[in-house]
Phi, psi and omega in degrees: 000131190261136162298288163004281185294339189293136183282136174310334166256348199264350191276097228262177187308321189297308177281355187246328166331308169289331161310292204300322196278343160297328170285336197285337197288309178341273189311306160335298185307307200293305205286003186253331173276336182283325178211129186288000182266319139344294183329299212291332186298292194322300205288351167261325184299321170228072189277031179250347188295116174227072197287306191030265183248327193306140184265146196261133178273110192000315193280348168282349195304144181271156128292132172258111144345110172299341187276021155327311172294355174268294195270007181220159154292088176243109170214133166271043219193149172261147199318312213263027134270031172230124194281308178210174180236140184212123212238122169312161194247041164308172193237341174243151172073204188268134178278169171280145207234104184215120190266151185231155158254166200314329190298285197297339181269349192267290186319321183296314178245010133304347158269326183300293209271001151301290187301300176292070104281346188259010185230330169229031150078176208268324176287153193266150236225102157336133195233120180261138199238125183246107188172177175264157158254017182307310189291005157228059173290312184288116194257345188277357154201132216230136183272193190270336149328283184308320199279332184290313198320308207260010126332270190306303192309333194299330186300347201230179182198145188047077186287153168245097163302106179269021189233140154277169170322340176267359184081035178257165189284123203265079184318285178321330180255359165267294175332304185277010167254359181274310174307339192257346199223344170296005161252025160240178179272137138229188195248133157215155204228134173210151169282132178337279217301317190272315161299275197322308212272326232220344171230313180268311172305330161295330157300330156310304204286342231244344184057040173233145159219169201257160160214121187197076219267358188219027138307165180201100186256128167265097194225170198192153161131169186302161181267340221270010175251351195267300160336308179288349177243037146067036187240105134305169176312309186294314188284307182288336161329296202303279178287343143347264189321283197295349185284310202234348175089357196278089188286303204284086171245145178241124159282142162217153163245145179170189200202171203271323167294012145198086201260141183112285170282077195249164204257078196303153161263147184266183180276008170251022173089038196217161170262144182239159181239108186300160180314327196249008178207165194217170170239188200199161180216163176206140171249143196303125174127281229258322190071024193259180200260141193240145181334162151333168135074344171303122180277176181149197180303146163272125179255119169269139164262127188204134196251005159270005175269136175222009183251347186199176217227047155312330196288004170214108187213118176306096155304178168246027182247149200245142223225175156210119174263134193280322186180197187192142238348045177222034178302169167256025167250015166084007182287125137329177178085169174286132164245140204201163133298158146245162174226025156123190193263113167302162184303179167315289183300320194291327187287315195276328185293333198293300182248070140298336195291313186307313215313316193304300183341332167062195194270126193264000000 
């Protein structure tokens, strides 16, 4: 069974389990020949690992430390196949670095508009974009913002920037898309932070509101600035409806190191884990896989990076799995939380393992 061909929610454990560690051993093989650097991480991190032709059972799959990706060249591809770079959006220190080749930007975003679709039906959606456009002028490198953006557009037509560049509300250009497209459905898509700060909150301070009562807002990105003024899920939902009229907001999670097979949150508030990617929670010290309802670390699966060795990856986020096919909002999978950013020090414990590696 190709994950690939599989519809994103319907595939119960017994069948997709053995599927994902076949494909995962799969890729473990291509990437220990394809980058010496990859090898070399595995084989001190797991020098008992004899992957060869045996397929590995998911909880055995080696892992990589995502900030890994900030400090090494990890690619599978040779320069004069990569097709675009896509650099993460920490605002401190070196971002993460991911080179995609002509396949792999192709599959990541034939799977991205596989999963939504399953959230916004298959015709594209007038699109309010809450953001500028400047950020996806460079198309051949994309910060994880520009990448989420032209991701999400295959889903929309008559796309709208609703922000200008200094990060104010571009009036002119929401007025003619609310007139022309507001009393229907559309998609509007933003980063968590960039809808709070730069669209409702201008809309508060502005004593103005929208009516866009069959929107569908789709957002994603960390919480921990949201966290820190004291805005939860429940509150930004909250003022969503009342600033705009928007009943229907989806959170999704992901990361620019395995972009495409991202994590919806459903109507009963839980992230869901698509066909082609699976989680995993580990607890921080011992790394070992920690029960249903247990917290810890998130370990991500994915079975599209195939230009660079992304498919297992150690987060720096702290998680919970609620259960797994049985949510009541009837989608298959594992379904979790995340619950915020581990500490400094808990984040340095992820690649302390890496050090004897030296330089790769």
């Amino acid at each position: 069974m190709k994950l690939l061909q599989q519809p994103p929610y319907e595939l119960m454990a017994g069948e997709k389990e053995p599927a994902l560690a076949a494909e995962l051993s799969a890729l473990c093989r291509h990437h220990i020949l394809a980058c010496s650097a990859y090898a070399k991480l595995v084989s001190v991190q797991w020098p008992e690992l004899n992957i060869g032709d045996q397929e590995c059972a998911l909880a055995d799959i080696p892992w990589l430390s995502v900030r890994l990706f900030k400090q090494f060249a990890l690619q599978s591809v040779p320069d004069n196949q990569i097709f675009k770079t896509l650099y993460s959006s920490g605002t401190t220190g070196t971002p993460s670095r991911i080179v995609l080749d002509a396949d792999t930007a192709a599959v990541q975003s034939r799977i991205l508009v596989k999963i939504m679709q399953q959230w916004l039906g298959k015709k594209r959606l007038p699109m309010l974009i809450i953001d500028c456009s400047s950020v996806v002028k460079d198309r051949a490198n994309f910060s994880a913002r520009g990448a989420g953006i032209q991701g999400l557009s295959f889903m929309g037509r008559h796309h709208c920037y609703a922000l200008n560049d200094d990060m104010s509300l571009n009036w002119p250009a929401i007025t003619e898309f609310c007139e022309r497209f507001g009393g229907g459905p559309v998609l509007i898509f933003g980063f968590t932070f960039m809808v709070w700060q730069h669209w409702l909150q201008q809309l508060r301070m502005e004593s103005r509101q929208l009516n866009i009562p069959e929107g569908i807002l789709i957002h994603s990105g960390g919480w921990k600035k949201l966290e820190q003024i004291s805005v939860s899920n429940t509150v930004f939902k909250q003022q969503v409806t009342e600033l705009t009229g928007v009943k229907r907001v989806h959170n999704f999670y992901g990361m620019v190191e395995q972009v495409g097979a991202i994590f919806v949150e459903c109507e009963q508030g839980f992230l869901h884990c698509p066909s082609y990617a699976d989680v995993m929670v580990r607890t921080p010290g011992s790394w070992q896989l920690a029960q249903n309802g247990q917290e810890g670390v998130l370990q991500l699966l994915s079975i599209l990076p195939h230009s660079y060795p992304g498919h297992s990856i150690l987060t720096e986020d702290r998680g919970v799995i609620h259960g797994e096919d049985n949510c009541t909002c009837g989608r298959k999978g594992k379904y979790f939380s995340v619950l915020g950013r581990l500490s400094k020090s808990e984040a340095r414990g992820c690649s302390d393992t890496y050090q004897t590696a030296g330089t790769v």
